[in-house]
Tab-separated table of C-alpha atoms and ligand atoms in Angstrom:
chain	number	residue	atom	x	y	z
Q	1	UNK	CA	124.851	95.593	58.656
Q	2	UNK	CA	122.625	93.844	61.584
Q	3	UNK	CA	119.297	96.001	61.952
Q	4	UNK	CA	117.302	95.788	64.582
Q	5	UNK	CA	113.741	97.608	65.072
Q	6	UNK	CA	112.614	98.390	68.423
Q	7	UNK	CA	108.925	99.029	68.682
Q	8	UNK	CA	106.075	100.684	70.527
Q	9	UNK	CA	102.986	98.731	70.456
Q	10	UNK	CA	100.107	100.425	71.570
Q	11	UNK	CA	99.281	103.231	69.034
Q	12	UNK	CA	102.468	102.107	66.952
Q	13	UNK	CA	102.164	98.654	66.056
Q	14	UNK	CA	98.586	98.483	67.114
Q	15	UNK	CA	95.914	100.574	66.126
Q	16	UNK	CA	95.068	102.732	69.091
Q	17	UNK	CA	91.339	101.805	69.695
Q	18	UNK	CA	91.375	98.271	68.605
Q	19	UNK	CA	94.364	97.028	68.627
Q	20	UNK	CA	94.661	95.989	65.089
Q	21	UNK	CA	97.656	95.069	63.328
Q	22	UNK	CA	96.439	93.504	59.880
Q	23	UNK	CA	97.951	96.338	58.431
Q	24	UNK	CA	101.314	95.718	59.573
Q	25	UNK	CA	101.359	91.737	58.677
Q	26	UNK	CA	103.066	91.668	54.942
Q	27	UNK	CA	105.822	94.198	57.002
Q	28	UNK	CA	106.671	92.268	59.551
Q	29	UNK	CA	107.111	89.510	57.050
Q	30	UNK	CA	109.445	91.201	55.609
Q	31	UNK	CA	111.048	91.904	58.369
Q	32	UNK	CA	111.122	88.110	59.503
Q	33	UNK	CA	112.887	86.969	55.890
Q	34	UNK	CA	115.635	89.653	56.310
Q	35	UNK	CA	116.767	88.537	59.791
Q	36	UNK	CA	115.181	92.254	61.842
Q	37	UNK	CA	114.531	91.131	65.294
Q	38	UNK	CA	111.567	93.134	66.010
Q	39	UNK	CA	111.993	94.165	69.712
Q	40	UNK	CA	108.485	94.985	71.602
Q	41	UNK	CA	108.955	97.873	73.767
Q	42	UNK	CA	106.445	99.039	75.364
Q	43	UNK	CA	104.010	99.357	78.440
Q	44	UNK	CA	102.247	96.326	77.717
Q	45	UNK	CA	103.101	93.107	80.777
Q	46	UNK	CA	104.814	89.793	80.375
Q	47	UNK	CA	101.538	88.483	79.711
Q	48	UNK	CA	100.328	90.683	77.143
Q	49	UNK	CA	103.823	90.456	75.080
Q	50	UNK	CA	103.522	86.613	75.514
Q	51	UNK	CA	100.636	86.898	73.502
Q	52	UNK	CA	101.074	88.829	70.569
Q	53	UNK	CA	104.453	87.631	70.234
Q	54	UNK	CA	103.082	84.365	69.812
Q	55	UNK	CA	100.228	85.672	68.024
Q	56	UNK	CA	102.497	87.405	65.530
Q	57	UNK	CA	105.340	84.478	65.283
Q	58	UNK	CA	107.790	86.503	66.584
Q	59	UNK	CA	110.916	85.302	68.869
Q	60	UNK	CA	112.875	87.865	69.433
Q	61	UNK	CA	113.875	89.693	73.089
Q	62	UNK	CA	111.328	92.396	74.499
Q	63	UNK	CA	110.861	95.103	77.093
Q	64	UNK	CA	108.178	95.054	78.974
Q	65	UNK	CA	106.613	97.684	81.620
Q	66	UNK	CA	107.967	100.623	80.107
Q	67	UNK	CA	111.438	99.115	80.296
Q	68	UNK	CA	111.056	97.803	83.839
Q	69	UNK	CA	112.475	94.511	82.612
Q	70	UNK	CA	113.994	92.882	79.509
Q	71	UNK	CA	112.814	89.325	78.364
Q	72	UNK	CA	115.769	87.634	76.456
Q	73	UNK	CA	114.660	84.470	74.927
Q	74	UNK	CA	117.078	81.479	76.100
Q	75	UNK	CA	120.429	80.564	74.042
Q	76	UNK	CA	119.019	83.963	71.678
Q	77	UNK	CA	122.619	85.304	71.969
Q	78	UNK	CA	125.765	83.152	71.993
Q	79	UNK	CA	127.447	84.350	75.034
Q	80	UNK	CA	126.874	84.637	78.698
Q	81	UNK	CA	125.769	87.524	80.533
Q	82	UNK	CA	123.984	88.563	83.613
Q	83	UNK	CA	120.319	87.952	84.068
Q	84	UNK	CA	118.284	85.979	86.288
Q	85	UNK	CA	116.430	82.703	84.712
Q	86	UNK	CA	112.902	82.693	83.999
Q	87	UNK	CA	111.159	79.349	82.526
Q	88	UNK	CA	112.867	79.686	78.987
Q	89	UNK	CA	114.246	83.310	79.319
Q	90	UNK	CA	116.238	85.212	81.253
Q	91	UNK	CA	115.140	88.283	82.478
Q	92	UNK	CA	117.111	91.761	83.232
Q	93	UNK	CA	115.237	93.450	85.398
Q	94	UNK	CA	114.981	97.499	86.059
Q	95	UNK	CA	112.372	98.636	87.790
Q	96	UNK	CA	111.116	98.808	91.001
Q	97	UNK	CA	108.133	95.994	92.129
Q	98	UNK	CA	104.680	96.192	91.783
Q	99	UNK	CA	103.717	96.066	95.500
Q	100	UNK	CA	105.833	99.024	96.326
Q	101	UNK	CA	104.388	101.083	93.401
Q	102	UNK	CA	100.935	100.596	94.435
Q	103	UNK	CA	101.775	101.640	97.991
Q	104	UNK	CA	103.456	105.165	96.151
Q	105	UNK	CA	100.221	105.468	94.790
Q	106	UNK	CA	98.397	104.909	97.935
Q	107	UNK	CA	100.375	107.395	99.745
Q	108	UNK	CA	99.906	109.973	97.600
Q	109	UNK	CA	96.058	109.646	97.368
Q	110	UNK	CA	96.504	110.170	100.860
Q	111	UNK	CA	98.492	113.220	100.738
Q	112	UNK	CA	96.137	114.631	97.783
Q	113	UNK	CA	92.949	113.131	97.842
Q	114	UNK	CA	93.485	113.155	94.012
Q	115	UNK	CA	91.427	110.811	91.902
Q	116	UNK	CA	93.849	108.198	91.059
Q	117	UNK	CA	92.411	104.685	89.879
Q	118	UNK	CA	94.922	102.202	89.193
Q	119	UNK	CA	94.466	98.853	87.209
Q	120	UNK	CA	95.349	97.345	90.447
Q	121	UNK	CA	91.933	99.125	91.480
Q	122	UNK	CA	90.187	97.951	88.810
Q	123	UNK	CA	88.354	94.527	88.271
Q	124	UNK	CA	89.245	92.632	84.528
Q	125	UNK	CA	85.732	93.642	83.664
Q	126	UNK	CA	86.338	97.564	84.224
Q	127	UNK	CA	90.008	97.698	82.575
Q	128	UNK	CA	87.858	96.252	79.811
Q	129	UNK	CA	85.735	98.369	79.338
Q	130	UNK	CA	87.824	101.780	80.324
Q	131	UNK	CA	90.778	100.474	78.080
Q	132	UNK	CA	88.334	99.035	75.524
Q	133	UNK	CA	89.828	95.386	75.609
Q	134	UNK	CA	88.025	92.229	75.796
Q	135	UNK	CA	88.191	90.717	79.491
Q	136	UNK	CA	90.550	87.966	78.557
Q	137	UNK	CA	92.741	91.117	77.476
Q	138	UNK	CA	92.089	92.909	80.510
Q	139	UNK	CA	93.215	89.970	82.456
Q	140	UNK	CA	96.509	90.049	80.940
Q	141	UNK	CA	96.866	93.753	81.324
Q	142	UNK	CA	96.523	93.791	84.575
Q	143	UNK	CA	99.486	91.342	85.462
Q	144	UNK	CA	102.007	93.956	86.066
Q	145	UNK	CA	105.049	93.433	87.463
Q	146	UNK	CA	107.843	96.443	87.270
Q	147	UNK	CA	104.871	99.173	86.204
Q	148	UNK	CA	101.226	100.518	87.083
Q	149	UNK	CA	99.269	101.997	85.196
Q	150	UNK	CA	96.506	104.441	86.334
Q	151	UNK	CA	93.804	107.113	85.447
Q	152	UNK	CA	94.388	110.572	86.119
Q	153	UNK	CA	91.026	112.489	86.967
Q	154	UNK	CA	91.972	115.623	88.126
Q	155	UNK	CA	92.551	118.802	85.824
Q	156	UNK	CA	95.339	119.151	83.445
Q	157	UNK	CA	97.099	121.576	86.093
Q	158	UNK	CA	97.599	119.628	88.923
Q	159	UNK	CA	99.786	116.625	87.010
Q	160	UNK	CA	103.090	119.113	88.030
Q	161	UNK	CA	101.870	118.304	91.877
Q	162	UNK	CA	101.043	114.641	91.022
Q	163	UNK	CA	104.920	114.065	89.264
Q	164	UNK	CA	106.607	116.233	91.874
Q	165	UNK	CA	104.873	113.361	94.464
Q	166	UNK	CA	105.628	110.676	92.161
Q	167	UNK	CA	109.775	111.712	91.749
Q	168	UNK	CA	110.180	112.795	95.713
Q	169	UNK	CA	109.227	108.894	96.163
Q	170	UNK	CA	111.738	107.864	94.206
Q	171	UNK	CA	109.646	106.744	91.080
Q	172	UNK	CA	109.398	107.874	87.955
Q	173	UNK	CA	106.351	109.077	85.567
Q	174	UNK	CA	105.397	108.279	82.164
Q	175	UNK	CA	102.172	109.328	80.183
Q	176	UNK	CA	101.163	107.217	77.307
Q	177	UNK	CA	98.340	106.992	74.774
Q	178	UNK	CA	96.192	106.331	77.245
Q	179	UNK	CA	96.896	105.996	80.997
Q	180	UNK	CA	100.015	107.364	83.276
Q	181	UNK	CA	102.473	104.598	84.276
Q	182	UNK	CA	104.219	105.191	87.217
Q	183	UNK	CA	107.435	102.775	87.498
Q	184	UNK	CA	111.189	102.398	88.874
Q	185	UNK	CA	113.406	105.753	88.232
Q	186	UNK	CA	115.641	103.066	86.327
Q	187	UNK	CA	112.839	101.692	84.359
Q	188	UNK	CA	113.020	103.348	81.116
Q	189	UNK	CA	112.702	102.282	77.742
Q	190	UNK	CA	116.227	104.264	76.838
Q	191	UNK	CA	118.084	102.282	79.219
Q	192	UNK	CA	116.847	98.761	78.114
Q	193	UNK	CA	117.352	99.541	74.546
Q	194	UNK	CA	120.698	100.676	75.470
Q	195	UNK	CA	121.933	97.595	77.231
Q	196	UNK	CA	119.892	95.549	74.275
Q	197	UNK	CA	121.792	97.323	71.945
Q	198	UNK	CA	125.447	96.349	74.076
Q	199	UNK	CA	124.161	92.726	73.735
Q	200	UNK	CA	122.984	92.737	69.944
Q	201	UNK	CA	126.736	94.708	69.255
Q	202	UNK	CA	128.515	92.105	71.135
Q	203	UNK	CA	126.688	89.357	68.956
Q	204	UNK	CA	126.968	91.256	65.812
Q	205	UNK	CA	129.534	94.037	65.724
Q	206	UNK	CA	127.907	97.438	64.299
Q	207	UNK	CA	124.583	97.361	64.371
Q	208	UNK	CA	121.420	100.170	63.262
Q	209	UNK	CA	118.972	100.697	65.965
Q	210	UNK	CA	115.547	102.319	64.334
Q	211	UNK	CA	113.047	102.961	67.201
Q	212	UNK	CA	109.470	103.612	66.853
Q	213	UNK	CA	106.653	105.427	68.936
Q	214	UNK	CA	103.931	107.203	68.911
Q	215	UNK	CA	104.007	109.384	72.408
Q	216	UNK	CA	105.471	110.588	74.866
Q	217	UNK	CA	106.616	107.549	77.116
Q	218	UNK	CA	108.790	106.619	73.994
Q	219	UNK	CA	111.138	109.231	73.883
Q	220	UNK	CA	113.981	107.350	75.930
Q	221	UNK	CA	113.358	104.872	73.262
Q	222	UNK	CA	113.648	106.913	70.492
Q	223	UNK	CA	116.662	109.154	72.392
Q	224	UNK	CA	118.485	105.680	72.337
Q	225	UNK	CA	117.827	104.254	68.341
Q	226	UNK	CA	120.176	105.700	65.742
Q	227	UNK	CA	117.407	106.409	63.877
Q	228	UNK	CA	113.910	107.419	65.535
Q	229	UNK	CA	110.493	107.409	63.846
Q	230	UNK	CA	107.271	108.796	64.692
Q	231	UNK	CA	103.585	107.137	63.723
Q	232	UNK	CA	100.797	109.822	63.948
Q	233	UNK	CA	98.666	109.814	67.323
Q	234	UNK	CA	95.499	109.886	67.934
Q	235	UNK	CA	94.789	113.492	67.226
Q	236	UNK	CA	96.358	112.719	63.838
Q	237	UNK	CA	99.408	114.789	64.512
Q	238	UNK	CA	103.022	113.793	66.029
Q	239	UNK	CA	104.461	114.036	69.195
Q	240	UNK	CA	105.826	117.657	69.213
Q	241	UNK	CA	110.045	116.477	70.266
Q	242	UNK	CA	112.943	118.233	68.197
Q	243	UNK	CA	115.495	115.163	67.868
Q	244	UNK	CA	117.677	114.957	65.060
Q	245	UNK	CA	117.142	112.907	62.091
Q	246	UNK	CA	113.362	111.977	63.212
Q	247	UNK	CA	111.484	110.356	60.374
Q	248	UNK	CA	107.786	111.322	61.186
Q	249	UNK	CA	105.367	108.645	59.126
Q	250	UNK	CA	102.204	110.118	57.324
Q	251	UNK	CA	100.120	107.342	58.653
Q	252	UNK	CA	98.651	106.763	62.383
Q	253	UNK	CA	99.095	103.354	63.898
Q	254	UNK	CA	100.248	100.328	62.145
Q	255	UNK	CA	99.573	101.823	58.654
Q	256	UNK	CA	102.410	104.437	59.608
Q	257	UNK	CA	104.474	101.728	61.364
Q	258	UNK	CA	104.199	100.414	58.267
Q	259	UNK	CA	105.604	103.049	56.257
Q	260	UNK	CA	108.784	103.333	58.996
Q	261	UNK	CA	109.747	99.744	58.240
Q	262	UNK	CA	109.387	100.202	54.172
Q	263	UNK	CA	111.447	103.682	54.299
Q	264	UNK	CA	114.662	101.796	56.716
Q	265	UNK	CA	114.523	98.391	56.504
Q	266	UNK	CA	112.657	97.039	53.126
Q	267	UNK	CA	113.701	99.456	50.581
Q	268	UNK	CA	116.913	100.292	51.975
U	1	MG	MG1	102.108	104.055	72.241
Protein backbone atom coordinates (compact mmCIF):
# COMPACT_ATOMS: atom_id res chain seq x y z
CA UNK A 1 0.00 0.00 0.00
CA UNK A 2 1.10 3.76 -1.10
CA UNK A 3 2.35 5.61 2.20
CA UNK A 4 2.69 8.90 2.40
CA UNK A 5 4.22 10.99 5.49
CA UNK A 6 3.09 14.39 6.03
CA UNK A 7 5.39 16.43 8.18
CA UNK A 8 5.83 19.34 10.55
CA UNK A 9 9.09 20.97 10.23
CA UNK A 10 9.88 23.27 12.78
CA UNK A 11 10.34 21.31 16.09
CA UNK A 12 9.51 17.99 14.08
CA UNK A 13 11.81 17.61 11.37
CA UNK A 14 14.04 20.34 12.61
CA UNK A 15 15.48 20.69 15.82
CA UNK A 16 13.67 23.52 17.52
CA UNK A 17 16.59 25.98 18.25
CA UNK A 18 18.77 25.27 15.35
CA UNK A 19 17.15 23.87 12.93
CA UNK A 20 19.09 20.75 12.57
CA UNK A 21 18.15 17.78 10.76
CA UNK A 22 21.43 15.54 10.60
CA UNK A 23 19.64 13.33 12.68
CA UNK A 24 16.91 12.66 10.42
CA UNK A 25 19.21 12.14 7.09
CA UNK A 26 19.75 8.07 6.98
CA UNK A 27 15.52 8.28 7.57
CA UNK A 28 14.62 10.18 5.02
CA UNK A 29 16.79 7.99 2.89
CA UNK A 30 14.94 5.46 3.60
CA UNK A 31 12.11 6.97 2.98
CA UNK A 32 13.34 8.18 -0.59
CA UNK A 33 14.29 4.25 -1.69
CA UNK A 34 10.77 3.04 -0.64
CA UNK A 35 8.83 5.54 -2.79
CA UNK A 36 7.25 7.85 0.78
CA UNK A 37 6.64 11.23 -0.57
CA UNK A 38 7.53 13.20 2.36
CA UNK A 39 4.97 16.10 2.37
CA UNK A 40 6.28 19.44 4.29
CA UNK A 41 3.52 20.87 6.19
CA UNK A 42 4.07 23.43 8.02
CA UNK A 43 4.26 27.28 8.80
CA UNK A 44 7.36 27.76 7.07
CA UNK A 45 6.83 30.19 3.29
CA UNK A 46 7.34 29.20 -0.30
CA UNK A 47 10.70 30.38 0.14
CA UNK A 48 11.76 28.63 3.10
CA UNK A 49 10.26 25.10 1.74
CA UNK A 50 12.12 25.89 -1.57
CA UNK A 51 15.06 25.60 0.35
CA UNK A 52 15.20 22.72 2.40
CA UNK A 53 13.43 20.81 -0.09
CA UNK A 54 16.21 21.36 -2.25
CA UNK A 55 18.54 21.18 0.50
CA UNK A 56 17.21 17.76 1.48
CA UNK A 57 16.63 16.32 -2.30
CA UNK A 58 13.23 16.06 -1.87
CA UNK A 59 10.42 16.53 -4.75
CA UNK A 60 7.47 15.85 -3.48
CA UNK A 61 4.13 18.37 -3.03
CA UNK A 62 4.05 20.68 0.20
CA UNK A 63 1.87 22.96 2.28
CA UNK A 64 2.99 25.94 3.07
CA UNK A 65 1.64 28.82 5.57
CA UNK A 66 -0.06 26.63 7.82
CA UNK A 67 -1.99 25.15 4.92
CA UNK A 68 -2.75 28.48 3.27
CA UNK A 69 -1.64 26.94 -0.01
CA UNK A 70 -0.52 23.61 -1.52
CA UNK A 71 2.60 23.47 -3.89
CA UNK A 72 2.13 20.45 -6.32
CA UNK A 73 5.19 19.91 -8.30
CA UNK A 74 4.28 19.91 -12.21
CA UNK A 75 3.21 16.51 -14.12
CA UNK A 76 3.74 14.95 -10.06
CA UNK A 77 0.30 13.29 -10.55
CA UNK A 78 -1.01 11.87 -13.84
CA UNK A 79 -4.26 13.56 -14.12
CA UNK A 80 -5.71 16.98 -14.31
CA UNK A 81 -7.14 18.92 -11.65
CA UNK A 82 -7.77 22.40 -10.53
CA UNK A 83 -4.99 24.68 -9.52
CA UNK A 84 -3.58 27.76 -10.76
CA UNK A 85 0.10 27.56 -12.50
CA UNK A 86 3.05 28.73 -10.80
CA UNK A 87 6.64 28.57 -12.67
CA UNK A 88 6.89 24.64 -12.46
CA UNK A 89 3.97 23.98 -9.97
CA UNK A 90 0.68 24.51 -9.56
CA UNK A 91 -0.56 25.90 -6.62
CA UNK A 92 -4.05 25.32 -4.60
CA UNK A 93 -4.49 28.01 -2.70
CA UNK A 94 -6.56 28.43 0.83
CA UNK A 95 -5.99 31.16 2.65
CA UNK A 96 -6.66 34.54 2.75
CA UNK A 97 -3.64 37.21 1.40
CA UNK A 98 -1.02 38.65 3.18
CA UNK A 99 -2.00 42.34 2.79
CA UNK A 100 -5.38 41.78 4.28
CA UNK A 101 -3.91 39.85 7.28
CA UNK A 102 -1.62 42.51 8.19
CA UNK A 103 -4.42 45.08 8.05
CA UNK A 104 -6.48 42.40 10.74
CA UNK A 105 -3.59 42.84 12.71
CA UNK A 106 -3.46 46.51 12.43
CA UNK A 107 -6.97 46.89 13.38
CA UNK A 108 -6.85 45.11 16.25
CA UNK A 109 -3.74 46.87 17.72
CA UNK A 110 -5.97 49.62 17.32
CA UNK A 111 -8.84 48.30 19.12
CA UNK A 112 -6.38 46.85 21.97
CA UNK A 113 -3.33 48.61 22.07
CA UNK A 114 -1.93 45.04 22.58
CA UNK A 115 1.71 44.43 21.85
CA UNK A 116 1.57 42.66 18.65
CA UNK A 117 4.88 42.61 16.44
CA UNK A 118 4.54 40.93 13.28
CA UNK A 119 7.42 39.68 10.93
CA UNK A 120 5.96 42.13 8.60
CA UNK A 121 7.14 44.62 11.48
CA UNK A 122 10.26 43.28 11.74
CA UNK A 123 13.51 43.98 9.67
CA UNK A 124 15.53 40.44 8.33
CA UNK A 125 18.05 41.40 10.94
CA UNK A 126 15.46 41.30 14.00
CA UNK A 127 13.46 38.02 12.79
CA UNK A 128 17.05 36.83 13.01
CA UNK A 129 17.82 37.35 15.90
CA UNK A 130 14.18 36.91 17.77
CA UNK A 131 13.68 33.57 15.74
CA UNK A 132 17.38 32.71 16.06
CA UNK A 133 17.99 32.28 12.18
CA UNK A 134 20.75 33.57 10.19
CA UNK A 135 19.61 36.77 8.09
CA UNK A 136 19.62 34.97 4.81
CA UNK A 137 17.00 32.71 6.79
CA UNK A 138 15.19 35.53 8.07
CA UNK A 139 14.85 36.84 4.63
CA UNK A 140 13.09 33.86 3.52
CA UNK A 141 10.87 33.76 6.53
CA UNK A 142 9.57 36.73 6.09
CA UNK A 143 8.13 36.16 2.46
CA UNK A 144 4.73 35.23 3.51
CA UNK A 145 2.07 34.93 1.43
CA UNK A 146 -1.35 33.15 2.85
CA UNK A 147 0.04 33.54 6.77
CA UNK A 148 1.68 36.04 9.40
CA UNK A 149 3.31 35.31 11.93
CA UNK A 150 3.64 37.51 15.08
CA UNK A 151 4.78 37.93 18.79
CA UNK A 152 2.37 37.97 21.43
CA UNK A 153 3.53 40.27 24.44
CA UNK A 154 0.78 40.57 26.54
CA UNK A 155 -0.08 38.08 29.50
CA UNK A 156 -1.19 34.60 29.02
CA UNK A 157 -4.90 35.82 29.85
CA UNK A 158 -5.68 38.14 27.38
CA UNK A 159 -4.95 35.60 24.15
CA UNK A 160 -9.07 34.63 24.66
CA UNK A 161 -9.59 38.62 23.76
CA UNK A 162 -6.82 38.55 21.08
CA UNK A 163 -8.58 35.12 19.19
CA UNK A 164 -12.10 36.36 19.83
CA UNK A 165 -10.67 39.67 17.60
CA UNK A 166 -8.85 37.49 15.36
CA UNK A 167 -12.22 34.97 14.49
CA UNK A 168 -14.91 38.10 14.50
CA UNK A 169 -12.54 39.24 11.43
CA UNK A 170 -12.98 36.36 9.78
CA UNK A 171 -9.42 34.80 10.33
CA UNK A 172 -8.30 32.16 12.03
CA UNK A 173 -5.50 31.56 14.89
CA UNK A 174 -2.80 29.17 15.27
CA UNK A 175 0.01 29.02 18.00
CA UNK A 176 3.13 27.20 17.16
CA UNK A 177 6.52 26.46 18.70
CA UNK A 178 7.26 29.72 18.61
CA UNK A 179 5.13 32.62 17.28
CA UNK A 180 1.09 32.91 16.66
CA UNK A 181 0.13 32.72 12.95
CA UNK A 182 -2.84 34.33 12.13
CA UNK A 183 -4.19 33.11 8.53
CA UNK A 184 -7.44 32.43 6.27
CA UNK A 185 -10.38 30.52 8.34
CA UNK A 186 -9.84 27.94 5.35
CA UNK A 187 -6.18 27.76 5.78
CA UNK A 188 -5.58 24.76 7.76
CA UNK A 189 -3.24 22.09 7.62
CA UNK A 190 -6.37 19.40 7.95
CA UNK A 191 -7.92 20.65 4.94
CA UNK A 192 -4.79 20.56 2.62
CA UNK A 193 -3.85 17.18 3.76
CA UNK A 194 -7.31 16.21 3.08
CA UNK A 195 -7.58 17.32 -0.50
CA UNK A 196 -3.69 15.95 -0.81
CA UNK A 197 -4.85 12.86 0.34
CA UNK A 198 -8.09 12.91 -2.55
CA UNK A 199 -5.24 13.52 -5.08
CA UNK A 200 -2.58 10.85 -3.82
CA UNK A 201 -5.98 8.23 -3.64
CA UNK A 202 -6.93 9.13 -7.07
CA UNK A 203 -3.23 8.37 -8.24
CA UNK A 204 -2.86 5.39 -6.10
CA UNK A 205 -6.05 3.83 -4.80
CA UNK A 206 -5.81 3.18 -0.83
CA UNK A 207 -3.35 4.93 0.57
CA UNK A 208 -1.83 5.38 4.65
CA UNK A 209 -1.55 8.90 5.69
CA UNK A 210 0.97 9.12 8.94
CA UNK A 211 1.16 12.80 10.07
CA UNK A 212 3.65 14.26 12.30
CA UNK A 213 3.88 17.35 14.74
CA UNK A 214 5.06 18.58 17.52
CA UNK A 215 2.30 21.40 18.72
CA UNK A 216 -0.52 22.69 18.65
CA UNK A 217 -0.97 24.26 15.05
CA UNK A 218 -0.66 20.54 13.87
CA UNK A 219 -3.59 19.08 15.13
CA UNK A 220 -5.76 19.54 11.83
CA UNK A 221 -2.85 17.73 10.45
CA UNK A 222 -2.74 15.06 12.63
CA UNK A 223 -6.94 15.01 12.89
CA UNK A 224 -6.59 14.29 9.05
CA UNK A 225 -3.54 11.28 8.85
CA UNK A 226 -4.74 7.76 9.57
CA UNK A 227 -2.15 7.50 11.78
CA UNK A 228 -0.83 10.62 13.90
CA UNK A 229 2.50 10.90 15.74
CA UNK A 230 3.81 13.15 18.23
CA UNK A 231 7.79 14.30 18.60
CA UNK A 232 8.46 15.71 22.15
CA UNK A 233 8.45 19.69 22.45
CA UNK A 234 10.46 21.81 23.81
CA UNK A 235 9.59 21.31 27.41
CA UNK A 236 10.40 17.66 26.68
CA UNK A 237 6.84 16.55 27.01
CA UNK A 238 3.93 16.10 24.23
CA UNK A 239 1.25 18.09 23.20
CA UNK A 240 -1.50 17.16 25.76
CA UNK A 241 -4.55 16.02 22.64
CA UNK A 242 -6.56 12.65 23.28
CA UNK A 243 -6.82 11.30 19.53
CA UNK A 244 -7.01 7.79 18.91
CA UNK A 245 -4.23 5.65 17.92
CA UNK A 246 -1.52 8.59 18.58
CA UNK A 247 1.99 7.20 18.54
CA UNK A 248 3.88 9.70 20.88
CA UNK A 249 7.92 9.34 20.01
CA UNK A 250 10.41 9.28 23.05
CA UNK A 251 12.65 11.67 21.29
CA UNK A 252 12.25 15.66 20.73
CA UNK A 253 12.85 16.97 17.26
CA UNK A 254 14.27 15.09 14.43
CA UNK A 255 15.70 12.33 16.71
CA UNK A 256 11.90 11.53 17.55
CA UNK A 257 10.84 12.19 13.93
CA UNK A 258 13.14 9.76 13.49
CA UNK A 259 11.79 7.13 15.55
CA UNK A 260 8.01 7.87 13.86
CA UNK A 261 9.37 6.98 10.44
CA UNK A 262 11.34 3.63 11.78
CA UNK A 263 8.09 2.46 13.88
CA UNK A 264 5.47 3.04 10.33
CA UNK A 265 7.31 3.17 7.46
CA UNK A 266 10.93 1.30 7.75
CA UNK A 267 10.20 -1.59 9.89
CA UNK A 268 6.77 -2.07 8.92
MG1 LIG B 1 6.34 22.58 14.94
Amino acid sequence: MKKVLFTDLDGTLLDLFDYSYDVALPALDALKKRNVPIIFCTAKTFTENEYYRKTLGIDDPFIVDNGGAIFIPKNYFSFRFDCKKRNNYCVIALGASYGELRAALQAIREETAFKITGFGDMTAEEVAKDANLTVAEAKRAKKKEYNESFIFDEPGEKEAVLFERIREKGFAVTHGGRYYNIHGEDADKGKAVKILTGLFEKEYGVVKTIGVGDSRNDIPMLNAVEQPALVKNKKGTWLDISLQNLYKAKGGGPEGWVEVVEKFISNE
